[in-house]
């Protein structure tokens, strides 16, 4: 077994490079997804039925469709849309890496829209009424009451979503992006030992997830001091997405 | 867009239907296996056997942290690798491909189970103490209390979460194509390659997955309403 791991030696740079690509996809997908999600989240809660429908459809599309379908649609399907090769977004669709980023970000944006819209909706109405009664303008209301409270409500789901984004990055190996998953496979194909590279990759994913959970928990405790004492609330049923 | 390529018989309709069947069978088998594993996992994790609880808890954290794709590869390659010494004894050399479908079921079922375990654990915690005390006061032994009182009550809390996980698992099934399974998405990809109509076939696949997800969500909201009747409207 130990010799098997020693045989990984020459492939450490390959695995590191893969891990770097995975991390890069991870840290880029979350903020890009957030930027896309924000307008849709406000649309989802708008009073205009058309806007609500758009927000709802966006969430439904990405919560219902497998990430791999989205990825293949963007990678193989979109270039077949007439005129897209002449359009301004073509530069995003030419190479696998940007395609992977587009697909992952859109997918995450769907889930983030769901989380943000839910958090915004669940800000207690009496707080908003109190702020209105105190003469807050719309911007002030948003800035000092709604957004801070919504962040507290949504931070935990956001942390879960971050983990799903990280796990989701593995699908990019299907379109030839050299991420950690594909690096591990490469090492297997060269050494004919499947266990060591897969185990090392699993360990790297695990370490990133544990780090992310730790950071999210820190932020959560900082934002919601009242939860520090009551552990039981943390253990309420929380279905994955 | 010429839709005759989607026709049954002359077009790709039959192949897509077969792919859909594989996808549904894979999802169903994984959900059954995973829900069972999840129930057992939740019971062990909340049991008095500390060491077992820690081991099961750790295993579940790993399953929830590692990409499904990696679990699929690990099960698929790991198994053929582990089988090699035994097969060599009977004179079979080299790489032996094990069944993609069943290794997919095992891999996705294991991941599904680790999420189910979380749902079950929450549901068991949500069962009020009153009915359990009443059952014990009536002289029921621990096992009947569990089967007749705790589990049915917990299921009501767990069902929406469990059904929601069915969608998550359905969405993970296309990944098994990586070890060669001809599921819906793989067939759509083959059809796209053959006809050079990727857009059409991937849109069809997308539509089918969305319809399935929406159907599951409809069932979920129905069951949720039904299961929470006792809570009073």
Short mmCIF file of N, CA and C in Angstrom, two decimals, chain B residues 53-140:
data_model
loop_
_atom_site.label_atom_id
_atom_site.label_comp_id
_atom_site.label_asym_id
_atom_site.label_seq_id
_atom_site.Cartn_x
_atom_site.Cartn_y
_atom_site.Cartn_z
N UNK B 53 -20.99 5.38 16.29
CA UNK B 53 -21.61 6.65 15.91
C UNK B 53 -20.58 7.58 15.28
N UNK B 54 -19.38 7.62 15.88
CA UNK B 54 -18.34 8.51 15.35
C UNK B 54 -17.91 8.04 13.96
N UNK B 55 -17.74 6.71 13.81
CA UNK B 55 -17.29 6.18 12.52
C UNK B 55 -18.33 6.49 11.44
N UNK B 56 -19.60 6.20 11.75
CA UNK B 56 -20.66 6.44 10.77
C UNK B 56 -20.77 7.93 10.45
N UNK B 57 -20.66 8.76 11.50
CA UNK B 57 -20.73 10.21 11.28
C UNK B 57 -19.61 10.69 10.37
N UNK B 58 -18.40 10.17 10.61
CA UNK B 58 -17.25 10.57 9.79
C UNK B 58 -17.42 10.13 8.35
N UNK B 59 -17.88 8.89 8.18
CA UNK B 59 -18.11 8.37 6.83
C UNK B 59 -19.12 9.26 6.08
N UNK B 60 -20.16 9.69 6.80
CA UNK B 60 -21.18 10.50 6.14
C UNK B 60 -20.65 11.88 5.76
N UNK B 61 -19.81 12.45 6.63
CA UNK B 61 -19.20 13.74 6.28
C UNK B 61 -18.39 13.61 4.99
N UNK B 62 -17.62 12.51 4.90
CA UNK B 62 -16.81 12.31 3.70
C UNK B 62 -17.72 12.19 2.47
N UNK B 63 -18.78 11.39 2.59
CA UNK B 63 -19.68 11.18 1.46
C UNK B 63 -20.34 12.49 1.00
N UNK B 64 -20.59 13.38 1.97
CA UNK B 64 -21.24 14.64 1.60
C UNK B 64 -20.23 15.67 1.12
N UNK B 65 -18.94 15.42 1.34
CA UNK B 65 -17.94 16.43 0.99
C UNK B 65 -17.25 16.15 -0.34
N UNK B 66 -17.24 14.89 -0.74
CA UNK B 66 -16.49 14.49 -1.91
C UNK B 66 -17.43 14.50 -3.12
N UNK B 67 -16.95 14.92 -4.29
CA UNK B 67 -17.83 14.94 -5.46
C UNK B 67 -18.41 13.55 -5.76
N UNK B 68 -19.66 13.51 -6.19
CA UNK B 68 -20.31 12.24 -6.53
C UNK B 68 -19.49 11.49 -7.57
N UNK B 69 -18.93 12.26 -8.51
CA UNK B 69 -18.16 11.66 -9.59
C UNK B 69 -16.99 10.84 -9.04
N UNK B 70 -16.35 11.39 -8.00
CA UNK B 70 -15.22 10.70 -7.40
C UNK B 70 -15.68 9.41 -6.72
N UNK B 71 -16.84 9.47 -6.07
CA UNK B 71 -17.37 8.26 -5.42
C UNK B 71 -17.67 7.20 -6.48
N UNK B 72 -18.22 7.65 -7.61
CA UNK B 72 -18.53 6.70 -8.70
C UNK B 72 -17.26 6.03 -9.20
N UNK B 73 -16.23 6.82 -9.46
CA UNK B 73 -14.95 6.25 -9.91
C UNK B 73 -14.38 5.32 -8.85
N UNK B 74 -14.43 5.76 -7.60
CA UNK B 74 -13.84 4.96 -6.52
C UNK B 74 -14.52 3.60 -6.43
N UNK B 75 -15.85 3.59 -6.52
CA UNK B 75 -16.57 2.32 -6.44
C UNK B 75 -16.26 1.46 -7.66
N UNK B 76 -16.31 2.09 -8.83
CA UNK B 76 -16.15 1.33 -10.07
C UNK B 76 -14.73 0.76 -10.21
N UNK B 77 -13.73 1.65 -10.12
CA UNK B 77 -12.35 1.18 -10.25
C UNK B 77 -11.93 0.40 -9.02
N UNK B 78 -12.35 0.91 -7.85
CA UNK B 78 -11.96 0.27 -6.60
C UNK B 78 -12.39 -1.17 -6.57
N UNK B 79 -13.60 -1.43 -7.04
CA UNK B 79 -14.12 -2.79 -7.01
C UNK B 79 -13.35 -3.71 -7.96
N UNK B 80 -13.15 -3.23 -9.18
CA UNK B 80 -12.45 -4.12 -10.11
C UNK B 80 -11.03 -4.36 -9.62
N UNK B 81 -10.48 -3.33 -8.96
CA UNK B 81 -9.13 -3.44 -8.41
C UNK B 81 -9.10 -4.45 -7.27
N UNK B 82 -10.11 -4.34 -6.39
CA UNK B 82 -10.16 -5.22 -5.23
C UNK B 82 -10.43 -6.66 -5.66
N UNK B 83 -11.15 -6.81 -6.77
CA UNK B 83 -11.51 -8.16 -7.22
C UNK B 83 -10.34 -8.87 -7.90
N UNK B 84 -9.38 -8.06 -8.40
CA UNK B 84 -8.30 -8.62 -9.20
C UNK B 84 -7.58 -9.82 -8.58
N UNK B 85 -7.12 -9.70 -7.31
CA UNK B 85 -6.41 -10.84 -6.72
C UNK B 85 -7.23 -12.13 -6.75
N UNK B 86 -8.55 -11.99 -6.47
CA UNK B 86 -9.40 -13.17 -6.46
C UNK B 86 -9.56 -13.74 -7.87
N UNK B 87 -9.71 -12.83 -8.83
CA UNK B 87 -9.90 -13.29 -10.20
C UNK B 87 -8.62 -13.93 -10.73
N UNK B 88 -7.47 -13.38 -10.28
CA UNK B 88 -6.20 -13.96 -10.73
C UNK B 88 -6.07 -15.40 -10.24
N UNK B 89 -6.62 -15.63 -9.05
CA UNK B 89 -6.55 -16.99 -8.52
C UNK B 89 -7.28 -17.98 -9.43
N UNK B 90 -8.37 -17.51 -10.04
CA UNK B 90 -9.08 -18.41 -10.94
C UNK B 90 -8.63 -18.21 -12.38
N UNK B 91 -7.54 -17.46 -12.56
CA UNK B 91 -6.92 -17.43 -13.88
C UNK B 91 -7.38 -16.31 -14.79
N UNK B 92 -8.06 -15.28 -14.24
CA UNK B 92 -8.46 -14.16 -15.09
C UNK B 92 -7.51 -13.01 -14.83
N UNK B 93 -6.84 -12.53 -15.87
CA UNK B 93 -5.84 -11.48 -15.70
C UNK B 93 -6.35 -10.16 -16.26
N UNK B 94 -5.72 -9.08 -15.80
CA UNK B 94 -5.99 -7.77 -16.39
C UNK B 94 -7.22 -7.09 -15.80
N UNK B 95 -7.60 -5.99 -16.44
CA UNK B 95 -8.70 -5.19 -15.93
C UNK B 95 -10.03 -5.88 -16.20
N UNK B 96 -10.82 -5.99 -15.15
CA UNK B 96 -12.15 -6.59 -15.32
C UNK B 96 -13.19 -5.50 -15.12
N UNK B 97 -13.97 -5.23 -16.15
CA UNK B 97 -15.00 -4.19 -16.03
C UNK B 97 -16.17 -4.77 -15.25
N UNK B 98 -16.49 -4.13 -14.13
CA UNK B 98 -17.67 -4.59 -13.42
C UNK B 98 -18.86 -3.79 -13.92
N UNK B 99 -20.04 -4.22 -13.52
CA UNK B 99 -21.27 -3.65 -14.05
C UNK B 99 -21.40 -2.16 -13.70
N UNK B 100 -21.50 -1.32 -14.74
CA UNK B 100 -21.58 0.13 -14.52
C UNK B 100 -22.85 0.50 -13.77
N UNK B 101 -23.93 -0.19 -14.11
CA UNK B 101 -25.21 0.16 -13.49
C UNK B 101 -25.17 -0.05 -11.98
N UNK B 102 -24.72 -1.26 -11.57
CA UNK B 102 -24.78 -1.56 -10.14
C UNK B 102 -23.72 -0.82 -9.35
N UNK B 103 -22.55 -0.56 -9.97
CA UNK B 103 -21.60 0.26 -9.21
C UNK B 103 -22.12 1.68 -9.10
N UNK B 104 -22.86 2.15 -10.13
CA UNK B 104 -23.50 3.46 -10.04
C UNK B 104 -24.54 3.50 -8.93
N UNK B 105 -25.34 2.44 -8.84
CA UNK B 105 -26.36 2.37 -7.78
C UNK B 105 -25.69 2.43 -6.41
N UNK B 106 -24.61 1.65 -6.26
CA UNK B 106 -23.93 1.63 -4.97
C UNK B 106 -23.35 3.01 -4.64
N UNK B 107 -22.67 3.63 -5.62
CA UNK B 107 -22.03 4.92 -5.36
C UNK B 107 -23.06 6.00 -5.05
N UNK B 108 -24.06 6.13 -5.94
CA UNK B 108 -25.05 7.19 -5.73
C UNK B 108 -25.92 6.88 -4.52
N UNK B 109 -26.18 5.59 -4.28
CA UNK B 109 -26.93 5.20 -3.09
C UNK B 109 -26.20 5.58 -1.81
N UNK B 110 -24.87 5.42 -1.81
CA UNK B 110 -24.10 5.77 -0.62
C UNK B 110 -24.16 7.27 -0.36
N UNK B 111 -24.04 8.06 -1.42
CA UNK B 111 -24.12 9.51 -1.25
C UNK B 111 -25.54 9.91 -0.79
N UNK B 112 -26.53 9.34 -1.47
CA UNK B 112 -27.92 9.61 -1.11
C UNK B 112 -28.17 9.26 0.36
N UNK B 113 -27.62 8.12 0.77
CA UNK B 113 -27.81 7.67 2.15
C UNK B 113 -27.25 8.65 3.17
N UNK B 114 -26.09 9.26 2.84
CA UNK B 114 -25.49 10.17 3.81
C UNK B 114 -26.35 11.43 3.99
N UNK B 115 -27.03 11.85 2.91
CA UNK B 115 -27.94 12.99 3.07
C UNK B 115 -29.22 12.57 3.79
N UNK B 116 -29.73 11.37 3.45
CA UNK B 116 -30.94 10.87 4.11
C UNK B 116 -30.73 10.76 5.61
N UNK B 117 -29.53 10.31 5.99
CA UNK B 117 -29.24 10.13 7.40
C UNK B 117 -29.44 11.45 8.16
N UNK B 118 -29.00 12.55 7.54
CA UNK B 118 -29.17 13.87 8.15
C UNK B 118 -30.65 14.19 8.34
N UNK B 119 -31.44 13.89 7.29
CA UNK B 119 -32.88 14.16 7.35
C UNK B 119 -33.53 13.32 8.45
N UNK B 120 -33.17 12.02 8.49
CA UNK B 120 -33.77 11.13 9.50
C UNK B 120 -33.39 11.59 10.90
N UNK B 121 -32.13 11.99 11.07
CA UNK B 121 -31.69 12.40 12.39
C UNK B 121 -32.52 13.60 12.88
N UNK B 122 -32.69 14.57 11.99
CA UNK B 122 -33.51 15.73 12.35
C UNK B 122 -34.93 15.32 12.66
N UNK B 123 -35.46 14.39 11.87
CA UNK B 123 -36.85 13.97 12.06
C UNK B 123 -37.02 13.26 13.40
N UNK B 124 -36.04 12.42 13.77
CA UNK B 124 -36.15 11.72 15.06
C UNK B 124 -36.12 12.72 16.20
N UNK B 125 -35.29 13.75 16.06
CA UNK B 125 -35.21 14.78 17.11
C UNK B 125 -36.52 15.55 17.22
N UNK B 126 -37.25 15.64 16.09
CA UNK B 126 -38.46 16.45 16.06
C UNK B 126 -39.66 15.71 16.65
N UNK B 127 -39.54 14.39 16.85
CA UNK B 127 -40.68 13.63 17.41
C UNK B 127 -40.88 14.07 18.86
N UNK B 128 -42.10 14.50 19.19
CA UNK B 128 -42.34 14.96 20.56
C UNK B 128 -42.22 13.82 21.57
N UNK B 129 -41.85 14.16 22.80
CA UNK B 129 -41.61 13.14 23.82
C UNK B 129 -42.92 12.49 24.29
N UNK B 130 -44.02 13.23 24.23
CA UNK B 130 -45.30 12.76 24.78
C UNK B 130 -45.72 11.38 24.30
N UNK B 131 -45.88 11.20 22.98
CA UNK B 131 -46.34 9.89 22.48
C UNK B 131 -45.41 8.76 22.87
N UNK B 132 -44.09 9.05 22.91
CA UNK B 132 -43.14 8.00 23.28
C UNK B 132 -43.34 7.60 24.74
N UNK B 133 -43.52 8.60 25.60
CA UNK B 133 -43.75 8.31 27.02
C UNK B 133 -45.04 7.54 27.20
N UNK B 134 -46.07 7.95 26.44
CA UNK B 134 -47.36 7.28 26.54
C UNK B 134 -47.21 5.81 26.16
N UNK B 135 -46.45 5.56 25.06
CA UNK B 135 -46.27 4.18 24.60
C UNK B 135 -45.53 3.36 25.65
N UNK B 136 -44.51 3.98 26.27
CA UNK B 136 -43.76 3.27 27.31
C UNK B 136 -44.64 3.02 28.52
N UNK B 137 -45.46 4.00 28.86
CA UNK B 137 -46.35 3.85 30.02
C UNK B 137 -47.34 2.72 29.80
N UNK B 138 -47.67 2.46 28.51
CA UNK B 138 -48.58 1.36 28.20
C UNK B 138 -47.87 0.02 28.27
N UNK B 139 -46.56 0.05 28.52
CA UNK B 139 -45.82 -1.19 28.69
C UNK B 139 -45.17 -1.69 27.42
N UNK B 140 -45.13 -0.86 26.35
CA UNK B 140 -44.47 -1.31 25.12
C UNK B 140 -42.96 -1.37 25.33
#
